[in-house]
XYZ file of C-alpha atoms in Angstrom:
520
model
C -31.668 54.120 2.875
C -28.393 55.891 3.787
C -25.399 54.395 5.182
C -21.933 55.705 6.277
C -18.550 54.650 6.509
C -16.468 55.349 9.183
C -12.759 55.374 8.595
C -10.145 53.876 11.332
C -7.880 56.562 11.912
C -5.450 53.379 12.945
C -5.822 51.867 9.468
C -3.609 52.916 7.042
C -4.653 51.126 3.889
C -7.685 53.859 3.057
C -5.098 56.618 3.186
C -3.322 58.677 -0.092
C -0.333 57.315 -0.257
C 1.119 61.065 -1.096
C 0.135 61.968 1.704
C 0.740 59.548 4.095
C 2.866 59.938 6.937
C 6.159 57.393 7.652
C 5.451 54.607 9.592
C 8.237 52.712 11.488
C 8.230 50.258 8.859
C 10.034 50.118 5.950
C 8.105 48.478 3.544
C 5.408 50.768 4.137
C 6.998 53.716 2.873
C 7.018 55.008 -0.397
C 10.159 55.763 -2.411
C 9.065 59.719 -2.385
C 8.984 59.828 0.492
C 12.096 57.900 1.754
C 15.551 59.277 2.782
C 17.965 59.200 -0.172
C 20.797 57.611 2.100
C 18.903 54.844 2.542
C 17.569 52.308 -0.058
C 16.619 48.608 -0.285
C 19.093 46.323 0.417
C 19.260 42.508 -1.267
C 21.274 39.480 -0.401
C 22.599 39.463 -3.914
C 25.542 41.922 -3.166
C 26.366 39.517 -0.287
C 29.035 36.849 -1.216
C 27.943 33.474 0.300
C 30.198 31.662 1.885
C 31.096 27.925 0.535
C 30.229 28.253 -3.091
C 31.298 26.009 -5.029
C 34.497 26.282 -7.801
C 31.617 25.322 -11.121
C 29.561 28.268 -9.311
C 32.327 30.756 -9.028
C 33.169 30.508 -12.447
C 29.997 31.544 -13.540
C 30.261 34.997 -11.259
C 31.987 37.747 -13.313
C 32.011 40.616 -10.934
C 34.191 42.525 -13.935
C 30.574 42.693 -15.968
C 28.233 42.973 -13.548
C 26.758 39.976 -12.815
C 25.884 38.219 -9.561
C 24.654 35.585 -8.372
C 20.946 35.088 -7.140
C 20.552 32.294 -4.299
C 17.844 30.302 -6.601
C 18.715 26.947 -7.847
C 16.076 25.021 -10.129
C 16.485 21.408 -10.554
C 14.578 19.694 -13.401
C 14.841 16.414 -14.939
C 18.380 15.541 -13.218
C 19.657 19.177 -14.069
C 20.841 22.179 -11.553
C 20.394 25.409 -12.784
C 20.819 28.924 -11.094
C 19.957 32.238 -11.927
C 21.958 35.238 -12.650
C 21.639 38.604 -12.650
C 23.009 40.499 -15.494
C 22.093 44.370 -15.391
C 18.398 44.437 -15.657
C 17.937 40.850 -17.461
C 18.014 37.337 -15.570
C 19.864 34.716 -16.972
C 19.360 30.842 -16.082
C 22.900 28.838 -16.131
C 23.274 25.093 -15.993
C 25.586 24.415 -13.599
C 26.355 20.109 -14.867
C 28.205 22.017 -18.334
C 31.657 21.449 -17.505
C 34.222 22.934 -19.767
C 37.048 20.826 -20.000
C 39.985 21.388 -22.367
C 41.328 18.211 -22.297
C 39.831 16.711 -25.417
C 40.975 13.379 -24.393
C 38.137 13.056 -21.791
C 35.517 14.905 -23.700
C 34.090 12.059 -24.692
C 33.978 10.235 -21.138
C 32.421 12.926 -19.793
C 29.572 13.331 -22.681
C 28.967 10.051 -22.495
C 28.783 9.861 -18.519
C 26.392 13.001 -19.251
C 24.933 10.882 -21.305
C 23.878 8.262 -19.364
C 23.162 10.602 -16.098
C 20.398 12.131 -18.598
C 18.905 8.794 -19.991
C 18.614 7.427 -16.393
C 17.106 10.681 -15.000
C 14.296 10.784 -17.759
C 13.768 7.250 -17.722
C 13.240 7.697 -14.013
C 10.569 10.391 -14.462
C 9.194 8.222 -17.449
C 8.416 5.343 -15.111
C 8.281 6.449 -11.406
C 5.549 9.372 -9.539
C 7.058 12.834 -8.443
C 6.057 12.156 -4.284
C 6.117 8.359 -3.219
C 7.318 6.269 -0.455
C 10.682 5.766 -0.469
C 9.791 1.635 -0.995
C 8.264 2.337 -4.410
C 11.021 2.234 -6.045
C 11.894 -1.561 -4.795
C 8.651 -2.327 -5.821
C 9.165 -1.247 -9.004
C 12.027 -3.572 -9.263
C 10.092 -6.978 -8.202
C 7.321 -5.339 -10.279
C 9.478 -6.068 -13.303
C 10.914 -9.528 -13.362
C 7.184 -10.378 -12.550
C 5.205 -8.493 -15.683
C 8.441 -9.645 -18.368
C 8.476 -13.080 -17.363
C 4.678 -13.514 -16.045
C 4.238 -11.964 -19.674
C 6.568 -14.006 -21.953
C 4.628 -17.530 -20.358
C 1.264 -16.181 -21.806
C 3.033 -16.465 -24.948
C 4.132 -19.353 -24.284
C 0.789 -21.086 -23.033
C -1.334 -19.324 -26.378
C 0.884 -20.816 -28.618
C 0.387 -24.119 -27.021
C -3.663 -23.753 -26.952
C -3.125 -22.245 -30.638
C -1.595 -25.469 -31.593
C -3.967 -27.960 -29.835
C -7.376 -26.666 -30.813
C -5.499 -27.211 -34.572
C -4.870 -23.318 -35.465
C -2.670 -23.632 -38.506
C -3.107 -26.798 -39.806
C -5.352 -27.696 -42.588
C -7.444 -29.950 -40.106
C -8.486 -26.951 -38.244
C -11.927 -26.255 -38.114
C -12.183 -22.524 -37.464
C -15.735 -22.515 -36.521
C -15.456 -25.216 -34.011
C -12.371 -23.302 -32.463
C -13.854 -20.136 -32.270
C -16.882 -21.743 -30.490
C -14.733 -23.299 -27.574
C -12.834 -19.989 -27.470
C -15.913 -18.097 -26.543
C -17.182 -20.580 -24.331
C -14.207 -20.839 -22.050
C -14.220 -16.908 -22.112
C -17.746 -17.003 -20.894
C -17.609 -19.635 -18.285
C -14.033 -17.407 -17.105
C -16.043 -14.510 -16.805
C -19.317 -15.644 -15.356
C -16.991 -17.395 -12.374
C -14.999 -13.880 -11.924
C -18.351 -12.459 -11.299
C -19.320 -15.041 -8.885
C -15.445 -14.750 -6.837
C -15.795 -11.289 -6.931
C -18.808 -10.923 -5.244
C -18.065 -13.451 -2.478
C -14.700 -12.271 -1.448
C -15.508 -8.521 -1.707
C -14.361 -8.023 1.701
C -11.157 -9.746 1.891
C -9.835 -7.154 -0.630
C -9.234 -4.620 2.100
C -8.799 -7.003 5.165
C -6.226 -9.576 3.187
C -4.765 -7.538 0.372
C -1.196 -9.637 0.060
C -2.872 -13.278 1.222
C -5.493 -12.707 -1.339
C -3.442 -10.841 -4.136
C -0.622 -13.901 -3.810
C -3.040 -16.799 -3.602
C -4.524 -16.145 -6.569
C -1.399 -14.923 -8.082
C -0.208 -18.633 -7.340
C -3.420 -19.734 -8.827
C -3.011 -17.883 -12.325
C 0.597 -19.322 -12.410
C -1.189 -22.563 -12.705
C -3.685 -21.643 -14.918
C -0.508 -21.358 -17.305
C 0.596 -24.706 -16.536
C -2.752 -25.927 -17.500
C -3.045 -24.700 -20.724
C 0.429 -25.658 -21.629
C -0.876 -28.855 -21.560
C -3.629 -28.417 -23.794
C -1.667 -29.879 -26.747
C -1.130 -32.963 -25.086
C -4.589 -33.699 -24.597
C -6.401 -31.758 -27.582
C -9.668 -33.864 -26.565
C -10.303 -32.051 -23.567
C -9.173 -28.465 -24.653
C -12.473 -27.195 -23.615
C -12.455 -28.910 -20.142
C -8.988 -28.034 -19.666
C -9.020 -24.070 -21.567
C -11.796 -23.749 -19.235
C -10.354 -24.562 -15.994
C -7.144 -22.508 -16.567
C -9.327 -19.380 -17.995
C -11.845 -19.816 -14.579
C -8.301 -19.715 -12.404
C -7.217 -16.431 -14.533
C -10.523 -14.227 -14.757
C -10.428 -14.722 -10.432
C -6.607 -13.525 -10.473
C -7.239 -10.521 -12.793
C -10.145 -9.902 -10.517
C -8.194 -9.453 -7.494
C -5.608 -7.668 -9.424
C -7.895 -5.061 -10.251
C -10.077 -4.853 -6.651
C -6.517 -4.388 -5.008
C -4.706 -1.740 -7.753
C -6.073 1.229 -5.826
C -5.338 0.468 -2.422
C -1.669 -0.551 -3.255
C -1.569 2.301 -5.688
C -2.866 4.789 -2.334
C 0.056 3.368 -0.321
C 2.613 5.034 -2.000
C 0.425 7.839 -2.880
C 2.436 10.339 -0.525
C 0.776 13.715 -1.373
C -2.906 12.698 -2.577
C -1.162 12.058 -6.374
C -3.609 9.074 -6.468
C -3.814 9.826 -10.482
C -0.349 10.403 -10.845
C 0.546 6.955 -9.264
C -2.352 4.660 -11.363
C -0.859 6.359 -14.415
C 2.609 5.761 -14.015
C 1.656 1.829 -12.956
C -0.345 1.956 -16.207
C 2.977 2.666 -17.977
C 4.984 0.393 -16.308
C 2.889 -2.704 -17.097
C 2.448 -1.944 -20.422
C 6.005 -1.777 -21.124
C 7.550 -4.653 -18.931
C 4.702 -6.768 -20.711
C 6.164 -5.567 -24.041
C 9.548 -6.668 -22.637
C 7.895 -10.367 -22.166
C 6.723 -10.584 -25.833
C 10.207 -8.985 -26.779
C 11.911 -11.903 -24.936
C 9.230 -14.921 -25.713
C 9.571 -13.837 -29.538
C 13.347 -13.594 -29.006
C 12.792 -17.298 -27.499
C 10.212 -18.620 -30.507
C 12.971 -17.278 -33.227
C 16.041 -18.452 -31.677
C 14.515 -22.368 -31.752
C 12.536 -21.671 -35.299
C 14.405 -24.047 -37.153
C 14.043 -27.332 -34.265
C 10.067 -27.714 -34.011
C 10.767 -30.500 -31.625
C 13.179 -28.094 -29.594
C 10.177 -25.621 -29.816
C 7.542 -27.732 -28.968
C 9.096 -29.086 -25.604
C 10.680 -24.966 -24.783
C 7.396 -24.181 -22.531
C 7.583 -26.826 -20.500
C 11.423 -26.393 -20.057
C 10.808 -23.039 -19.550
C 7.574 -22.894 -17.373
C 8.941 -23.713 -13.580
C 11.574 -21.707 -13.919
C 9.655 -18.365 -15.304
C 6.724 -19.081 -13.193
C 9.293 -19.243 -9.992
C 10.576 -15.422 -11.219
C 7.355 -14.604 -11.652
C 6.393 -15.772 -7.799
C 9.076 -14.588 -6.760
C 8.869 -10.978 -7.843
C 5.323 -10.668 -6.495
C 6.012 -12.189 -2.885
C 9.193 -9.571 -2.721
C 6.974 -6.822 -4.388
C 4.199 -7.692 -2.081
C 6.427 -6.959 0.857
C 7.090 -3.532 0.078
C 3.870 -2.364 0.242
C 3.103 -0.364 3.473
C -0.781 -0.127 3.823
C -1.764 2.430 5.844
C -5.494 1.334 6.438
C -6.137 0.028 9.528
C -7.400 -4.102 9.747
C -8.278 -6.175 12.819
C -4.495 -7.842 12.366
C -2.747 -4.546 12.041
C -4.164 -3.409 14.952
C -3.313 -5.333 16.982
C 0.246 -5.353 16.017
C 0.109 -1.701 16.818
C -1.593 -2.632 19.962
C 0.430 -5.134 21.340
C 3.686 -2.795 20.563
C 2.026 -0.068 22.018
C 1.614 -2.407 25.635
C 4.945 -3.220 25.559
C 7.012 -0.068 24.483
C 4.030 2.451 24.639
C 5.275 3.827 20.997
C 3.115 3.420 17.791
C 5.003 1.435 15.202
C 5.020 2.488 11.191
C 3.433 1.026 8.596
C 6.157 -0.212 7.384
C 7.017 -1.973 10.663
C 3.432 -3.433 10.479
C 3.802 -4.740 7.198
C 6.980 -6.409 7.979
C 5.657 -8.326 11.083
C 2.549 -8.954 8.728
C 4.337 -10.361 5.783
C 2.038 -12.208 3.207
C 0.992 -14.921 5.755
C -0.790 -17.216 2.840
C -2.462 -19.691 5.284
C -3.795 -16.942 7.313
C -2.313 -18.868 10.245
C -0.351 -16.152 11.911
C -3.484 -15.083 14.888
C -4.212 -18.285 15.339
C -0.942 -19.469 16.334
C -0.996 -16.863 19.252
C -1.645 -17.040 22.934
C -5.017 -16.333 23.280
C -5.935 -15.604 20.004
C -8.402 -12.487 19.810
C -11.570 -12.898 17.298
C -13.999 -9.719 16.662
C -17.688 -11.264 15.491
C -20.354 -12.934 17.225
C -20.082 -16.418 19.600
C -19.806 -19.447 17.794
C -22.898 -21.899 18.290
C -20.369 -24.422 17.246
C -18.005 -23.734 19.981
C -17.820 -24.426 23.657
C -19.659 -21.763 25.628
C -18.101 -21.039 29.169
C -20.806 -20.820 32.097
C -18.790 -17.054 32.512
C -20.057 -15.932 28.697
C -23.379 -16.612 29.511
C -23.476 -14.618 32.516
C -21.187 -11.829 31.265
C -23.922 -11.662 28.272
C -27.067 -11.398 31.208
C -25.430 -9.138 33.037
C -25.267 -6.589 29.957
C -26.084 -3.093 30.644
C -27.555 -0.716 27.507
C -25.049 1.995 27.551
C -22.311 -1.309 26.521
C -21.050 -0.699 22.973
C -19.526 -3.721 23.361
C -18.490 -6.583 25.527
C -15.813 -9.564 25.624
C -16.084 -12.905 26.561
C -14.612 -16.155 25.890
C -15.349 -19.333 24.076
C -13.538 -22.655 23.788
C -13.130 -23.444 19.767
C -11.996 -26.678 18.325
C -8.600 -26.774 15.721
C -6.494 -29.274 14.395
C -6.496 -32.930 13.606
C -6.409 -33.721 17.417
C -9.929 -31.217 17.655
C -8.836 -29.831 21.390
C -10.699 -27.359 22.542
C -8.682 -24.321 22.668
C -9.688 -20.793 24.555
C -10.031 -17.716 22.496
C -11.265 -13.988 23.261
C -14.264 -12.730 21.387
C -15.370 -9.332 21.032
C -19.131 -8.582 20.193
C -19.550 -5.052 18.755
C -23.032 -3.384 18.732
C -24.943 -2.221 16.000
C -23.291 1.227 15.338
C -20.056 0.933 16.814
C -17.634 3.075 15.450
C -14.169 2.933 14.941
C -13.117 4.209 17.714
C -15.376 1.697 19.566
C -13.181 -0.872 17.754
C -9.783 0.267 18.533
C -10.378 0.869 22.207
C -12.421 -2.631 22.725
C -9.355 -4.044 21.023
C -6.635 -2.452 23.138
C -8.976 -3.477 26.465
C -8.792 -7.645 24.871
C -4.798 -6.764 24.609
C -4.786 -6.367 28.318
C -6.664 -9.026 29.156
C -4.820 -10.928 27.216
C -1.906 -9.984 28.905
C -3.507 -10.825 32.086
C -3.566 -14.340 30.845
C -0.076 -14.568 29.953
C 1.332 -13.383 32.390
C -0.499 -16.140 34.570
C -2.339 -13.483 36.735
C -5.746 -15.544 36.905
C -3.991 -19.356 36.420
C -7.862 -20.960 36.380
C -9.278 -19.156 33.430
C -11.381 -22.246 32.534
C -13.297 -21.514 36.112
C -12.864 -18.487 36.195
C -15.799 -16.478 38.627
C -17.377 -13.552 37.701
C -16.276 -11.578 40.306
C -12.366 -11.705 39.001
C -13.267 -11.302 35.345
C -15.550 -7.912 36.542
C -12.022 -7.286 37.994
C -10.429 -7.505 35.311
C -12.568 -6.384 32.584
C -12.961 -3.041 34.772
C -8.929 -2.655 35.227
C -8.742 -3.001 31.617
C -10.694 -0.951 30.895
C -9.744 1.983 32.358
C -6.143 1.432 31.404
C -7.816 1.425 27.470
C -9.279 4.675 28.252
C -6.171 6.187 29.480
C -3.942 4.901 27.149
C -6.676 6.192 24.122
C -5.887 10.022 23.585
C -1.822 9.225 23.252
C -2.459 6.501 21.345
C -5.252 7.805 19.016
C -2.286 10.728 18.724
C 0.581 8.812 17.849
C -1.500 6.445 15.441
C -2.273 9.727 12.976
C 1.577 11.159 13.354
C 2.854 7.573 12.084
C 0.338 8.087 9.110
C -2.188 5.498 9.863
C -6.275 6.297 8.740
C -7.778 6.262 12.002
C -10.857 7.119 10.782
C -12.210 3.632 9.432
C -11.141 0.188 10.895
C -11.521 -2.569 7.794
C -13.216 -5.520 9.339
C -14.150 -8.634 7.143
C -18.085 -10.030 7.052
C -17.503 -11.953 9.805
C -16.018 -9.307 11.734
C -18.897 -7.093 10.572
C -21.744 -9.179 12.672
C -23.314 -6.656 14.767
C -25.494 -7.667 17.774
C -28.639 -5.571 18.918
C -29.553 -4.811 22.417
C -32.377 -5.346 23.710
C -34.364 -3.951 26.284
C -36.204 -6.939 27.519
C -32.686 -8.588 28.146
C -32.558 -10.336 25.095
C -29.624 -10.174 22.279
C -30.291 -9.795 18.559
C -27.385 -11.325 16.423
């Protein structure tokens, strides 16, 4: 079987260079053949304008060498390279020559420190983060020393009431309510874990301060182990239960807060550098409880009674750190309370706020009481067989249609000591409802919503189905409209659009069905 190839008389790139012919550019033709008046011209022979006095020093125009518009900075230091004859030369640009010898030393030592801060900063913090990592960082530390230097504190004190040390001590009968509190710890981890497996990624900073909160008590509990050796296993247990659930959530939530200030995809580079960090502001917290233990040695009273001196006003440090670190972290994953933040300041100014907006209007919000002290609080799930069902619900559910992905309606819940009955929004999603489905169903309950505010239907407890058709078909089309810009300005701001975190509640699907009938 033959084939031929057919050359393109226009192409250029087959031809013999020696005997091509000039084309009317000049990077196409070959010194040979080029016209010896005319040669390559650089920007090195041009002198830039605003150069600094340190960089003029370093041209010598009486030797030949010139300067090449490259500068290379690397661990805090500005280089530049030169061109000397045929050779490059890199030049550090921070060696000042100073004659005085008076301020030699200032300067080396100013150096000096410039140098240690630099590495210590590559030591400890990613290449490409947010620009709130480093703040983090900060809170990060008072919280691993001091959270560190009272688990000294609280093994010494279990140490000394299950008799380590003295001749009394029975080392089998310690070891055996060692292990069991360890196992009891980590079977109840294991049951946490799999309960709240959810609320990771819908209530990162409620979840990851609550039980923060709950391992500084664990502390206090087994500082008080030596006052009631009798019940070390009782107590050892409780306080080991309380600190297997906070390590749990620690770990469940490293990657997401890790991925917020993972800027480029350095995912790795961020986990290891946290690594590092931990491991050496919890060296700083034995440093300083050792530093602690030696400096009251010689008073065992003094030493006996330091935790307890000591433990409300580390554990308040320690609290504090994590509620300040907490609030630097700008998750970019998109929850059912985030969204409709971004929702509700996209109504009003019709621009997308940040994630760090978000997370400051968020905050930690510990009782989870934030939605349901709005107007109208909105609520994604199923109807409550608990709850008050308006005659309007039940027909808005019969007059369901099966190309609905989803469809609101109201419901009259019961809160506080007083139990009133007070009207909520509910959203029922379909099986298979994407995210999309969920931000657009959300931004159509915002309008309503707003409806109800701004006292456009006053009777929404008889409320006819006629007006909420109205008004569930006016929102509606302003959600579609508003989608596309929206959708838009959500990825430029750096949200992930493509998921929408819901918790198991908020997971509750219903099924339509074709004989008029819903599946929940």
């Amino acid at each position: 079987m033959h084939s031929s190839l057919k050359s393109n008389p226009s192409s250029r790139l087959f031809l013999n260079p020696s005997k091509s012919t000039p084309t009317r550019y000049p990077i196409f033709t070959f010194p040979g053949k080029s016209s010896p008046n005319k040669s390559l011209r650089t920007s090195i022979d041009v002198q830039q304008e605003g150069a600094s006095k340190k960089e003029e020093e370093h041209l010598l125009p009486s030797n030949g060498t010139r300067r090449l518009p490259i500068v290379i900075k690397t661990s805090g230091r500005v280089s530049r390279y030169f061109l000397k004859g045929d050779s490059f030369e890199l030049v550090c640009l921070d060696e000042d020559v100073d004659d005085d010898t008076t301020s030699f030393s200032h300067v080396g030592f100013l150096k000096l420190i410039k140098l240690s801060s630099s590495a210590a900063k590559d030591f400890f913090i990613p290449k490409q983060v947010s620009d709130s990592y480093v703040s983090y960082v900060k809170w990060k530390f008072l919280h691993r020393v001091f959270s560190s230097a009272l688990q000294v504190l609280a093994t010494q004190a279990m140490f000394r009431a299950i008799g380590i040390g003295q001749s009394r001590s029975l080392a089998s009968s310690a070891a055996f309510n060692w292990i069991l509190k360890d196992g009891l710890g980590r079977l109840c981890r294991c049951i946490y874990t799999a309960s709240l497996a959810s609320a990771f990624d819908t209530n990162l900073k409620r979840v990851r301060f609550s039980t923060s909160l709950l391992f500084s008590l664990s502390i206090g509990v087994e500082l008080m182990t030596p006052l009631f050796p009798r019940y070390f296993l009782l107590l050892a247990s409780i306080a080991n239960i309380a600190k297997q659930i906070s390590l749990s959530c620690y770990l469940a939530t490293g990657s997401a807060v890790h991925r917020s200030f993972a800027v480029a995809d350095n995912l790795g580079e961020v986990s290891a550098k946290a690594q590092i960090q931990t491991v050496c502001f919890d060296n700083l917290g034995l440093l300083l409880a050792v530093l602690l233990n030696m400096l009251f040695q010689n008073n065992q009273r003094l030493q006996a009674s330091l935790p307890f001196v000591l433990y409300p006003i580390f554990s308040t440090i320690d609290l504090l750190g994590i509620y300040q670190g907490l609030k630097h972290i700008n998750l970019q994953t998109l929850t059912k309370n985030r969204l409709e933040i971004i929702l509700e300041r996209w109504i009003q100014s019709r621009q997308v706020p940040s994630p760090a907006e978000v997370s400051k209007e968020e905050g930690v919000d510990l009782l989870g009481s934030r939605a349901s002290k709005r107007v109208w609080p909105i609520r994604i799930g199923c109807l409550d067989p608990k709850a008050q069902i308006p005659k309007l619900s039940m027909m808005v559910m019969q007059s369901l249609r099966n190309d609905d992905g989803y469809f609101i309606t109201l419901e009259l819940s019961s809160h506080g000591f007083r139990r009133t009955p007070r009207p909520r929004i509910v959203i029922c999603l379909r099986e298979g409802a994407n995210s999309l489905e969920v931000i657009t169903s959300l931004l159509q309950t915002c309008y309503i919503r707003k409806a109800f505010v701004t006292n456009r239907f006053k009777r929404t407890d008889n409320l006819m189905l006629q007006d909420w058709s109205l008004l569930a078909g006016e929102s509606k089309l302003a959600a579609r409209d508003d989608f596309t810009e929206l959708y838009k300005q959500m990825q430029e701001q750096g949200w992930i659009v493509k998921n929408v975190l819901l918790s198991a509640e908020e997971q509750v699907r219903y099924i339509f069905d074709q004989h008029q009938s819903l599946t929940l």
